[in-house]
């Protein structure tokens, strides 16, 4: 018999009848276990997988200074409660290659270096100085937050090695590592930000190559290991290598992973003992660089994300050949700081959640979405900017949904589900993923990215007909990611929870009903999903689960021992060496082949003499190259670069922050306001006004030592992009009761009945 349902389907019946167009059912059959999902199954999901990147010059805005930024802390803590571990934070970006550590510097503001002399067309590589207080504010992140920290590779002064060793040592001393008690944990070090752009940024001359990068990188990894890591009992495989950030230019293409590990150039095979993983960056769209105009409809075309990420997907495959993890440490839908009308909308939340699943399905091991203090793409805003006070943006709900769906068991994997019978009007608008906990199918995620805009009439629904024979007759729980439309900028819900209403980032339950459905005796389940909406059908109640401590401890131990950072005590400081590259050959033939690969192909003809000759040549070449690399590395350590003290410094007397993020892409983008070292507004609020958790930050006037030009305080919360007409005001009230409905409850056949399992939260915490 067809599937029977709970009262939810009765509630939806009139909605489906009143939908503007009837859609055929989309059919999907998720694999019953990870082993039967095939090659598309993800790696085991790290509970910290979906994280954030913070531009180094903007760190204080998110952390606070003399006291914690409570909005940031609460939002990160929510995610930690859902997965059992805080999200991974990367402190890195272009500004990091303009900052030098100086232990004599005190205070929280970055200080302009009066004796700056480094190279750089936008800013010299020693433009800023900072001290220990810079690292100490990271203590405001939730306990055990894994942190990847970026070191300055751009600086080439005669004291460059001493400087980078001191910087790494300060990071270890002030942040701490696994096993060092409470607080965040230094997970890995990144040496240099986007070296393929160093020529464009003026940090290196036009003949700088991946070989030069490899020698400089290795010289710094080696000296940091010997002077900083080894004395602390930390494994040598603690460093992340920056692969190409763009292949749009000829300078970026040679920095592909396949080239960097080739014996003829780059990060040679004998440096694998220092590599924790590959660190790569991307943006779906970049203002002033992408050669087209981005629209909401184009962003929500799911096929466009796959197309844009094609080059990076190839890089993921290359990383797997080397046996090292692949980390997407800087990402976003729109760089550098977002695009009005898209980045601050619910449509961006839909795109972000889908991207988390897509990236995991191609075996990306971690994703950090980048944030600056001026970015409208950031999931929350901590300062007064664009006439808006601190608030949570719709995109944050993508992190909350992901965290609850993956859950706190530390054994989740995901796989895409093939859809059949899609209507032509929904081409590239529908997606589905299976989520497994251990060997069990736990959730089916259904995404409908067809753009639906607020108050544009009755929405359409798409039915997902799921084949679940192993769950026949069982009850499943529904969780919904909902807004009035793709253009909504507030009043978002995930699983009945709002993160906006409290004003502090703490969760408030605005819909306590738990919707359920029952899988039919024939194993079918039909779920309607509104346009611009995500529905998750699960065998567990998402967000209400206990952490599986045993699984999580086992997972953390296994990742630390497998060269994925985290400061494992094994490796070159223990009884066995740190793992080097699994392979440096075997890449696709359309990529440059290393000498080893060329010889291997020649020897494959079966002639023993050729094989022996090839082996002899290989040994000679390898011996010579090792000798040359040692010489080059020594030169990289000892050679002092030319000084430019006689040249006037760029912007020496100004603190214009327009180059804090991607100066190479500055063309065509308006400069950002200046950074003057002022305290975080949210910090000022929290320690000067003693705001209680129940008090909204929107009602408090922040205090500044310095107010950036053009900033205006707005006492009101962010407004919807389209204000509803008076007769439509009841729409908003309706969706609080039933997330599937977005039209008047005066329509015939409407019912608000539903299954409520005794959890009628009236605005309290969701857990």
XYZ file of C-alpha atoms in Angstrom:
767
model
C 0.000 0.000 0.000
C 1.180 3.612 -0.462
C 2.825 5.363 2.425
C 0.651 6.436 5.314
C 1.544 9.678 7.060
C 1.051 11.544 10.250
C -1.102 14.619 10.606
C 1.604 16.559 8.765
C 0.505 15.195 5.398
C -3.113 16.104 6.170
C -1.904 19.599 6.921
C -0.030 19.682 3.632
C -2.899 18.378 1.515
C -4.457 21.786 0.934
C -1.018 23.280 0.342
C -0.372 20.844 -2.473
C -3.815 21.450 -3.995
C -3.321 25.193 -3.890
C 0.229 25.150 -5.265
C 0.545 27.133 -8.461
C 1.592 24.088 -10.451
C 1.426 20.374 -9.832
C 4.766 18.606 -10.129
C 5.488 14.977 -10.868
C 7.098 12.965 -8.101
C 10.875 12.825 -8.102
C 12.069 9.312 -7.307
C 15.150 8.478 -5.244
C 16.554 5.296 -3.711
C 19.340 5.938 -1.183
C 21.825 3.157 -0.522
C 21.068 1.359 2.722
C 24.670 1.538 3.994
C 27.966 3.313 3.216
C 29.438 0.140 1.737
C 26.667 -0.014 -0.870
C 26.893 3.707 -1.744
C 29.939 3.164 -3.956
C 32.768 5.584 -4.690
C 30.644 8.660 -3.984
C 30.621 7.990 -0.242
C 32.436 10.695 1.713
C 35.227 10.272 4.192
C 34.083 10.082 7.805
C 32.939 13.612 8.595
C 35.083 15.470 11.091
C 32.739 17.097 13.657
C 34.644 20.360 13.033
C 34.300 20.032 9.226
C 32.148 23.132 8.560
C 34.147 26.030 9.944
C 35.175 29.623 9.432
C 38.179 31.594 8.237
C 39.008 34.999 9.707
C 41.194 37.571 7.973
C 44.126 38.059 10.402
C 43.746 41.848 10.523
C 40.085 41.422 11.560
C 40.550 38.855 14.338
C 39.728 41.211 17.235
C 36.399 42.182 15.680
C 35.219 38.577 16.023
C 36.904 37.536 19.274
C 36.753 40.693 21.352
C 39.804 42.071 23.144
C 39.723 42.685 26.910
C 36.640 40.439 27.109
C 34.992 37.907 24.841
C 32.651 38.802 22.017
C 29.600 36.975 23.339
C 27.795 36.811 19.999
C 30.715 34.940 18.405
C 31.136 32.656 21.413
C 27.449 31.713 21.530
C 27.185 30.998 17.810
C 30.284 28.780 17.847
C 29.111 27.029 21.019
C 25.768 26.163 19.412
C 27.573 24.222 16.691
C 29.856 22.507 19.210
C 26.796 21.330 21.130
C 25.317 19.792 17.972
C 28.396 17.892 16.725
C 30.400 17.368 19.913
C 33.277 19.629 18.778
C 33.620 23.333 17.863
C 33.993 24.277 14.191
C 37.507 24.534 12.742
C 38.839 28.110 12.616
C 41.504 29.276 10.193
C 43.300 32.522 11.045
C 44.862 33.406 7.722
C 44.632 35.501 4.588
C 46.497 38.107 2.593
C 46.917 40.336 5.631
C 48.909 37.539 7.295
C 51.700 38.033 4.777
C 52.029 41.659 5.913
C 52.289 40.926 9.668
C 55.408 40.264 11.772
C 55.423 39.023 15.358
C 57.315 41.219 17.845
C 57.284 40.173 21.505
C 57.780 43.782 22.620
C 54.419 44.870 21.179
C 51.616 45.116 23.747
C 47.924 45.827 23.350
C 45.351 44.528 20.930
C 45.693 46.853 17.954
C 48.009 45.976 15.100
C 50.840 48.502 15.065
C 52.180 49.961 11.856
C 55.872 49.145 11.485
C 57.834 52.442 11.378
C 60.803 50.678 9.784
C 58.959 48.575 7.220
C 61.176 47.655 4.276
C 59.710 44.455 2.863
C 58.613 43.908 -0.705
C 55.015 44.253 -1.844
C 53.141 46.286 -4.433
C 50.116 46.941 -2.208
C 51.724 46.761 1.223
C 55.173 45.678 2.333
C 55.472 42.222 3.860
C 56.391 43.735 7.252
C 53.720 46.453 7.340
C 52.146 45.413 10.681
C 53.643 44.400 14.028
C 51.778 42.436 16.716
C 52.554 40.777 20.036
C 51.323 38.041 22.374
C 47.944 39.673 23.016
C 47.043 38.851 19.416
C 47.140 35.129 20.209
C 45.608 35.438 23.669
C 42.220 36.584 22.337
C 41.841 33.181 20.672
C 41.166 31.876 24.183
C 37.695 33.365 23.721
C 36.833 30.599 21.263
C 35.073 27.570 22.820
C 37.301 24.952 24.445
C 39.061 22.589 22.034
C 38.418 24.768 18.977
C 40.900 23.518 16.336
C 42.874 26.414 14.841
C 44.951 26.560 11.679
C 47.227 29.581 11.907
C 48.966 31.261 8.961
C 52.658 32.228 9.143
C 54.266 34.999 7.082
C 56.224 33.565 4.131
C 56.231 36.772 2.081
C 58.791 38.494 4.323
C 62.380 37.958 3.089
C 64.490 40.074 5.413
C 67.842 38.780 6.648
C 66.086 37.798 9.890
C 63.206 36.011 8.098
C 63.901 32.578 9.598
C 64.295 33.959 13.098
C 61.039 35.896 12.713
C 58.984 32.939 11.531
C 60.369 30.669 14.273
C 59.421 33.282 16.881
C 55.954 33.623 15.345
C 55.382 29.860 15.427
C 56.676 29.632 18.991
C 54.340 32.396 20.144
C 51.411 30.571 18.537
C 52.244 27.369 20.437
C 52.860 29.173 23.730
C 49.686 31.254 23.652
C 47.168 28.985 21.919
C 48.177 25.530 23.143
C 47.910 22.104 21.516
C 46.024 18.857 22.077
C 46.537 17.637 25.628
C 47.418 21.085 26.982
C 44.224 21.568 28.997
C 41.271 23.835 28.270
C 41.053 26.466 25.574
C 41.468 26.226 21.798
C 44.045 23.943 20.176
C 46.618 24.773 17.529
C 45.815 22.159 14.885
C 48.259 23.069 12.109
C 50.448 25.828 10.696
C 50.075 27.315 7.237
C 53.301 28.680 5.726
C 52.368 31.546 3.419
C 49.054 32.581 1.894
C 48.453 31.877 -1.823
C 52.044 31.786 -3.113
C 50.838 31.579 -6.719
C 49.801 35.241 -6.324
C 53.135 36.387 -4.874
C 54.306 37.731 -8.234
C 51.073 39.704 -8.690
C 51.376 41.085 -5.157
C 54.972 42.160 -5.651
C 56.383 39.801 -3.013
C 58.546 37.951 -5.533
C 60.140 38.648 -8.913
C 58.636 37.489 -12.207
C 60.908 34.432 -12.437
C 59.770 33.018 -9.077
C 58.697 29.392 -9.605
C 57.117 26.482 -7.703
C 60.655 25.183 -7.207
C 61.599 28.413 -5.437
C 58.425 28.181 -3.372
C 59.222 24.570 -2.466
C 62.729 25.452 -1.326
C 61.562 28.414 0.748
C 58.676 26.426 2.234
C 60.911 23.472 3.124
C 63.595 25.669 4.692
C 61.020 27.211 7.008
C 59.249 23.937 7.831
C 62.582 22.342 8.708
C 63.792 25.119 10.989
C 60.395 25.486 12.722
C 60.289 21.754 13.337
C 63.798 21.630 14.790
C 63.465 24.732 16.967
C 59.760 24.789 17.863
C 57.941 21.495 17.276
C 60.569 18.909 18.195
C 61.355 20.378 21.647
C 57.606 20.253 22.383
C 57.242 16.637 21.264
C 55.104 17.584 18.257
C 55.246 15.576 15.041
C 56.925 17.071 11.973
C 53.774 16.661 9.829
C 52.175 19.801 11.225
C 52.287 22.104 8.185
C 49.740 22.743 5.450
C 50.941 23.500 1.922
C 49.171 26.218 -0.048
C 48.228 24.930 -3.494
C 47.045 27.166 -6.331
C 44.423 29.748 -5.401
C 43.581 30.450 -9.028
C 44.236 28.833 -12.390
C 42.891 31.885 -14.183
C 46.457 33.138 -14.626
C 49.566 31.423 -15.929
C 51.213 32.010 -12.548
C 48.625 29.864 -10.767
C 48.648 26.793 -12.982
C 52.129 25.492 -12.016
C 51.030 25.415 -8.353
C 48.662 22.488 -8.813
C 49.276 19.694 -6.307
C 50.514 17.347 -9.044
C 53.223 19.846 -9.945
C 54.194 20.673 -6.376
C 55.044 17.058 -5.515
C 56.828 16.308 -8.793
C 60.524 15.521 -8.406
C 61.449 18.254 -10.863
C 59.916 21.147 -8.951
C 57.958 22.318 -5.941
C 57.455 20.570 -2.606
C 59.622 17.563 -3.394
C 58.875 14.048 -2.178
C 61.401 14.148 0.650
C 59.475 17.039 2.242
C 56.376 14.900 2.753
C 57.269 14.307 6.405
C 56.396 17.963 7.087
C 53.043 18.000 5.262
C 49.819 17.677 7.285
C 47.601 18.354 4.282
C 46.898 20.541 1.271
C 45.475 23.999 1.887
C 43.525 25.458 -1.024
C 41.216 28.440 -1.556
C 38.322 29.232 -3.865
C 35.251 31.452 -4.242
C 32.246 30.552 -6.353
C 32.137 34.150 -7.623
C 34.572 37.035 -7.190
C 33.508 40.658 -7.613
C 35.593 42.398 -10.263
C 37.171 39.133 -11.449
C 34.361 36.805 -12.540
C 33.372 37.695 -16.085
C 29.590 37.731 -15.641
C 26.874 39.190 -13.419
C 25.736 36.908 -10.619
C 21.998 36.562 -9.957
C 20.102 34.668 -7.283
C 18.737 32.280 -9.897
C 22.224 31.468 -11.165
C 23.603 30.967 -7.648
C 20.813 28.485 -6.888
C 21.435 26.484 -10.067
C 23.136 23.508 -8.394
C 24.944 22.452 -11.567
C 26.836 25.755 -11.673
C 28.547 24.995 -8.367
C 29.798 21.664 -9.709
C 30.974 23.338 -12.911
C 32.808 26.165 -11.138
C 34.493 23.739 -8.720
C 35.744 21.420 -11.474
C 39.404 22.475 -11.215
C 39.351 22.151 -7.430
C 37.679 18.738 -7.649
C 40.664 17.637 -9.740
C 42.947 18.970 -7.021
C 41.079 16.858 -4.463
C 41.802 13.792 -6.600
C 45.474 14.764 -6.748
C 45.618 15.139 -2.963
C 44.241 11.615 -2.537
C 47.056 10.229 -4.690
C 49.587 11.865 -2.362
C 47.832 10.361 0.667
C 47.380 13.751 2.341
C 44.045 15.362 3.361
C 42.517 18.168 1.306
C 41.360 21.262 3.206
C 39.368 24.059 1.571
C 40.560 26.668 4.047
C 39.150 29.756 2.310
C 35.809 29.634 0.535
C 32.645 31.642 -0.018
C 29.804 32.148 -2.443
C 30.937 35.703 -3.259
C 34.372 37.167 -2.579
C 35.898 39.182 -1.196
C 33.103 40.711 0.911
C 29.847 39.554 -0.642
C 27.264 40.993 -3.012
C 24.224 42.978 -1.855
C 20.910 41.265 -2.533
C 22.530 37.816 -2.517
C 25.074 37.338 0.260
C 22.846 38.481 3.125
C 19.809 36.469 1.996
C 18.316 33.057 2.682
C 19.311 32.030 -0.843
C 22.943 32.147 0.282
C 22.080 29.815 3.174
C 20.605 27.309 0.695
C 23.736 27.519 -1.457
C 26.053 27.131 1.553
C 24.294 24.059 2.956
C 24.290 22.376 -0.445
C 27.999 23.194 -0.849
C 28.877 21.562 2.483
C 27.283 18.335 1.259
C 28.730 18.553 -2.251
C 32.274 19.201 -0.986
C 32.096 16.302 1.471
C 30.823 14.001 -1.294
C 34.001 14.598 -3.354
C 36.122 14.000 -0.230
C 37.036 17.516 0.826
C 38.046 17.049 4.473
C 37.219 20.513 5.832
C 35.617 23.765 4.620
C 36.226 27.218 6.109
C 34.047 30.068 4.821
C 36.045 33.297 4.959
C 34.998 36.329 7.015
C 36.187 39.925 7.207
C 34.753 42.687 9.361
C 33.290 44.340 6.251
C 31.772 41.225 4.713
C 28.013 40.990 4.256
C 28.666 37.343 3.391
C 29.819 36.569 6.952
C 27.252 34.462 8.879
C 27.053 37.092 11.601
C 28.006 40.740 12.062
C 29.706 41.854 15.269
C 30.053 45.578 14.566
C 27.880 48.453 13.403
C 28.227 48.415 9.652
C 26.024 49.392 6.699
C 23.575 51.052 9.107
C 23.012 47.723 10.852
C 23.865 46.726 14.387
C 25.255 43.294 15.368
C 23.026 40.455 14.203
C 22.892 36.911 12.836
C 22.563 36.576 9.068
C 20.550 33.852 7.299
C 23.698 32.011 6.198
C 24.437 30.931 9.782
C 21.461 28.582 9.593
C 23.356 26.487 7.030
C 25.973 25.719 9.709
C 23.302 24.947 12.293
C 21.466 22.610 9.912
C 24.679 20.849 8.859
C 25.789 20.389 12.470
C 22.502 18.839 13.598
C 22.247 16.622 10.508
C 25.792 15.255 10.945
C 25.187 14.958 14.669
C 27.422 14.197 17.671
C 28.326 10.567 16.916
C 31.643 11.260 15.104
C 30.993 8.440 12.618
C 28.848 10.162 9.975
C 29.338 9.823 6.224
C 27.283 11.278 3.387
C 26.590 10.337 -0.223
C 24.653 12.055 -3.026
C 21.459 10.331 -4.173
C 20.587 10.055 -7.857
C 17.217 11.614 -8.731
C 14.976 10.378 -11.519
C 11.816 11.725 -13.151
C 12.717 15.365 -12.504
C 10.381 17.879 -14.196
C 12.170 19.936 -16.845
C 11.207 23.123 -15.000
C 13.283 21.872 -12.046
C 16.442 20.965 -13.949
C 19.466 21.587 -11.698
C 17.189 22.799 -8.893
C 16.801 19.596 -6.881
C 19.344 17.663 -4.850
C 19.386 14.918 -2.241
C 21.951 13.367 0.083
C 21.966 10.301 2.307
C 23.505 10.611 5.774
C 24.848 7.534 7.542
C 25.810 7.121 11.187
C 28.133 4.143 11.277
C 26.577 1.551 8.956
C 23.023 2.857 9.293
C 21.081 5.218 7.028
C 19.960 7.951 9.420
C 18.759 10.899 7.307
C 17.727 11.867 3.792
C 18.337 15.533 2.933
C 16.078 16.979 0.205
C 17.006 20.336 -1.352
C 14.675 22.397 -3.547
C 16.634 25.436 -4.766
C 13.990 26.703 -7.206
C 13.890 30.457 -6.414
C 10.747 31.517 -4.582
C 10.558 35.122 -3.450
C 8.748 36.512 -0.427
C 5.067 37.373 -0.928
C 5.116 36.570 -4.641
C 2.054 34.333 -4.406
C 1.438 30.742 -3.397
C 4.630 28.667 -3.693
C 5.057 25.431 -5.588
C 6.076 22.159 -3.972
C 8.076 19.257 -5.326
C 7.316 15.763 -4.063
C 10.297 13.531 -3.238
C 9.258 9.850 -3.383
C 11.893 7.958 -1.383
C 12.353 4.189 -1.470
C 13.183 3.043 2.076
C 12.399 -0.694 2.232
C 14.501 -1.195 5.367
C 12.372 1.399 7.202
C 8.917 0.150 6.174
C 6.336 1.041 8.799
C 8.745 3.151 10.854
C 8.261 6.752 11.958
C 10.656 9.422 10.679
C 11.098 12.964 11.977
C 11.069 15.998 9.692
C 13.315 19.034 10.109
C 12.875 22.068 7.857
C 15.197 24.910 6.805
C 12.689 27.667 6.147
C 12.259 31.358 5.292
C 9.550 33.430 3.631
C 11.559 33.246 0.426
C 15.044 33.119 -1.064
C 15.282 36.906 -0.694
C 14.505 36.909 3.059
C 17.128 38.542 5.278
C 15.592 37.697 8.669
C 13.028 35.475 10.426
C 14.769 32.285 9.328
C 14.092 28.923 10.988
C 15.929 25.650 11.177
C 14.185 22.743 12.891
C 11.847 25.191 14.639
C 14.776 27.205 16.044
C 15.647 30.882 15.597
C 19.135 32.214 16.318
C 18.056 35.818 15.771
C 15.303 36.348 18.340
C 17.506 36.188 21.435
C 19.765 38.943 20.090
C 22.739 37.060 21.561
C 23.021 34.162 19.108
C 21.534 31.718 21.586
C 18.852 29.391 20.163
C 15.171 30.122 20.750
C 12.506 27.569 19.871
C 9.794 29.354 17.887
C 7.995 26.207 16.729
C 7.920 23.375 19.260
C 5.935 20.940 17.102
C 7.818 17.859 15.941
C 6.503 16.847 12.522
C 6.576 13.141 11.726
C 5.697 10.827 8.850
C 5.388 7.055 8.642
C 7.092 5.053 5.918
C 4.546 2.947 4.027
C 4.417 -0.822 4.322
C 5.827 -0.964 0.784
C 8.835 1.089 1.925
C 7.852 4.349 0.203
C 7.830 7.812 1.737
C 6.627 10.884 -0.165
C 7.791 14.238 1.212
C 6.684 17.605 -0.246
C 9.426 20.260 -0.326
C 8.553 23.869 -1.061
C 10.570 25.928 -3.534
C 13.567 27.537 -1.749
C 13.444 25.090 1.131
C 15.273 22.088 2.587
C 13.545 19.199 4.371
C 15.375 16.426 6.222
C 13.713 13.101 7.070
C 15.540 11.333 9.915
C 15.194 8.263 12.088
C 16.402 10.342 15.067
C 15.355 13.719 16.442
C 18.060 16.046 15.215
C 19.593 18.390 17.767
C 18.471 16.315 20.767
C 21.184 13.659 20.850
C 23.962 12.984 23.334
C 27.609 13.048 22.262
C 29.077 9.610 21.586
C 32.230 10.215 23.616
C 33.831 6.876 22.750
C 33.417 7.366 18.996
C 34.626 10.959 19.134
C 37.743 10.142 21.142
C 38.542 7.307 18.749
C 38.013 9.542 15.714
C 40.224 12.327 17.070
C 42.980 9.826 17.880
C 42.828 8.283 14.411
C 42.998 11.624 12.609
C 45.894 12.824 14.759
C 47.826 9.662 13.900
C 47.155 9.904 10.174
C 49.045 13.072 9.362
C 46.092 15.414 9.553
C 47.588 17.801 12.043
C 46.597 18.163 15.638
C 50.078 17.867 17.061
C 50.326 14.125 17.398
C 53.172 13.071 19.603
C 54.198 10.358 17.179
C 56.176 11.063 14.029
C 59.790 12.112 13.884
C 59.814 12.917 17.583
C 58.589 9.431 18.501
C 59.307 5.822 17.691
C 58.196 5.931 14.050
C 58.670 8.526 11.313
C 55.863 10.834 10.231
C 54.191 9.596 7.053
C 55.503 11.055 3.828
C 53.604 11.205 0.523
C 51.855 7.991 -0.432
C 52.757 8.656 -4.068
C 54.159 11.489 -6.155
C 53.144 9.999 -9.505
C 50.060 8.599 -11.187
C 48.331 11.887 -11.942
C 46.196 12.426 -15.022
C 48.178 12.555 -18.248
C 46.999 16.067 -19.113
C 49.100 17.345 -16.231
C 52.898 17.721 -16.351
C 54.653 14.446 -15.542
C 57.566 14.223 -13.163
C 60.818 12.589 -14.282
C 59.931 9.554 -12.178
C 56.629 9.125 -14.003
C 58.292 9.521 -17.413
C 60.864 6.847 -16.592
C 58.146 4.544 -15.254
C 56.272 4.836 -18.545
C 59.426 4.105 -20.563
C 60.220 1.062 -18.446
C 56.749 -0.345 -18.920
C 57.639 -1.804 -22.324
C 58.872 -5.002 -20.751
C 62.513 -4.767 -21.821
C 64.651 -5.597 -18.820
C 67.638 -3.640 -20.090
C 65.566 -0.512 -20.463
C 64.166 -1.051 -16.998
C 67.616 -1.394 -15.445
C 68.910 1.586 -17.395
C 65.894 3.599 -16.324
C 66.450 2.643 -12.697
C 70.102 3.669 -12.924
C 69.193 7.016 -14.487
C 66.480 7.554 -11.890
C 68.910 6.938 -9.030
C 71.451 9.323 -10.532
C 68.851 11.996 -11.184
C 67.366 11.628 -7.712
C 70.787 11.842 -6.090
C 71.651 14.965 -8.072
C 68.309 16.574 -7.346
C 68.599 15.864 -3.636
C 71.983 17.538 -3.668
C 70.607 20.495 -5.624
C 67.645 20.818 -3.278
C 69.922 20.822 -0.258
C 71.975 23.583 -1.847
C 68.869 25.549 -2.813
C 67.442 25.133 0.665
C 70.654 26.369 2.203
C 70.566 29.322 -0.157
C 66.980 30.035 0.855
C 68.082 30.046 4.481
C 71.273 32.064 4.125
C 70.674 34.445 1.240
C 69.521 37.869 2.364
C 67.129 39.464 -0.144
C 67.751 42.982 -1.428
C 66.586 45.759 0.886
C 64.549 48.720 -0.250
C 65.157 51.187 2.556
C 65.777 53.934 0.012
C 62.314 53.545 -1.498
C 59.288 55.435 -0.146
C 56.870 53.058 1.582
C 53.403 52.511 0.185
C 50.709 54.104 2.353
C 53.211 54.483 5.156
C 51.233 57.127 6.982
C 47.791 55.684 6.364
C 45.963 52.643 7.645
C 43.651 52.113 4.699
C 42.335 48.559 4.980
C 41.400 48.227 1.323
C 44.158 45.675 0.815
C 43.408 43.476 3.806
C 41.641 40.972 1.581
C 42.955 39.910 -1.806
C 44.752 43.012 -3.067
C 45.398 41.213 -6.362
C 41.639 41.264 -6.942
C 41.159 44.868 -5.868
C 40.371 46.055 -9.391
C 36.735 46.958 -9.809
C 35.878 46.693 -6.120
C 35.270 49.573 -3.743
C 37.838 50.000 -1.012
C 36.808 49.120 2.514
C 36.798 51.579 5.438
C 39.996 52.165 7.361
C 41.135 50.044 10.278
C 42.305 52.228 13.149
C 42.800 49.683 15.895
C 39.453 50.298 17.585
C 37.995 47.807 20.002
C 35.348 45.313 18.935
C 31.917 46.950 19.316
C 30.458 43.756 20.741
C 33.296 43.599 23.246
C 32.603 47.176 24.269
C 28.964 46.307 24.717
C 29.649 43.229 26.801
C 32.146 44.639 29.289
C 31.020 48.265 29.557
C 27.273 47.699 29.725
C 27.245 44.251 31.367
C 24.625 42.942 28.981
C 22.729 39.935 30.283
C 22.251 36.962 27.932
C 18.532 37.721 27.662
C 19.097 41.311 26.588
C 19.270 42.084 22.884
C 22.478 43.681 21.673
C 20.363 45.623 19.209
C 19.050 47.768 22.070
C 22.450 48.816 23.382
C 24.519 51.706 22.048
C 28.089 50.424 21.470
C 30.934 52.545 22.793
C 33.997 53.336 20.694
C 37.379 54.804 21.357
C 37.307 55.559 17.656
C 34.358 55.527 15.265
C 35.319 54.677 11.658
C 34.239 57.325 9.138
C 30.766 56.805 7.751
C 29.637 54.356 10.444
C 26.139 55.013 11.759
C 24.410 53.297 14.621
C 21.069 51.739 13.764
C 19.004 50.756 16.771
C 16.690 48.511 14.803
C 17.171 44.940 13.722
C 17.786 44.243 10.026
C 14.682 44.623 7.906
C 13.268 42.330 5.265
C 14.202 43.272 1.735
C 10.524 43.444 0.810
C 8.078 44.729 3.399
C 4.791 42.830 3.332
C 1.566 44.540 2.447
C -0.832 44.977 5.410
C -3.095 42.117 4.308
C -0.066 39.806 4.198
C 1.138 40.315 7.733
C -0.493 37.086 8.934
C 1.753 35.065 6.610
C 4.667 35.507 8.963
C 2.605 34.362 11.937
C 1.396 31.319 10.030
C 4.828 29.941 9.205
C 5.806 29.964 12.872
C 3.121 27.337 13.426
C 3.732 25.326 10.273
C 6.953 25.790 8.289
C 5.389 24.291 5.181
C 2.824 27.066 4.812
C 3.495 30.548 3.468
C -0.003 31.711 2.629
C -3.150 32.752 4.460
C -4.799 30.413 6.950
C -8.118 31.598 5.560
C -7.639 29.227 2.629
C -10.124 26.317 2.664
C -8.946 22.991 4.037
C -6.183 24.443 6.196
C -5.389 22.717 9.477
C -2.732 23.496 12.056
C -2.848 20.075 13.624
C 0.390 18.176 13.933
C 2.286 15.813 16.163
C 3.707 17.555 19.190
C 5.580 15.171 21.457
C 5.387 17.107 24.671
C 8.083 19.617 23.713
C 6.102 22.789 23.333
C 9.048 25.065 23.957
C 7.878 28.590 24.369
C 11.072 30.350 23.452
C 13.532 28.483 25.655
C 16.676 26.662 24.586
C 16.468 23.903 22.007
C 18.614 21.584 24.090
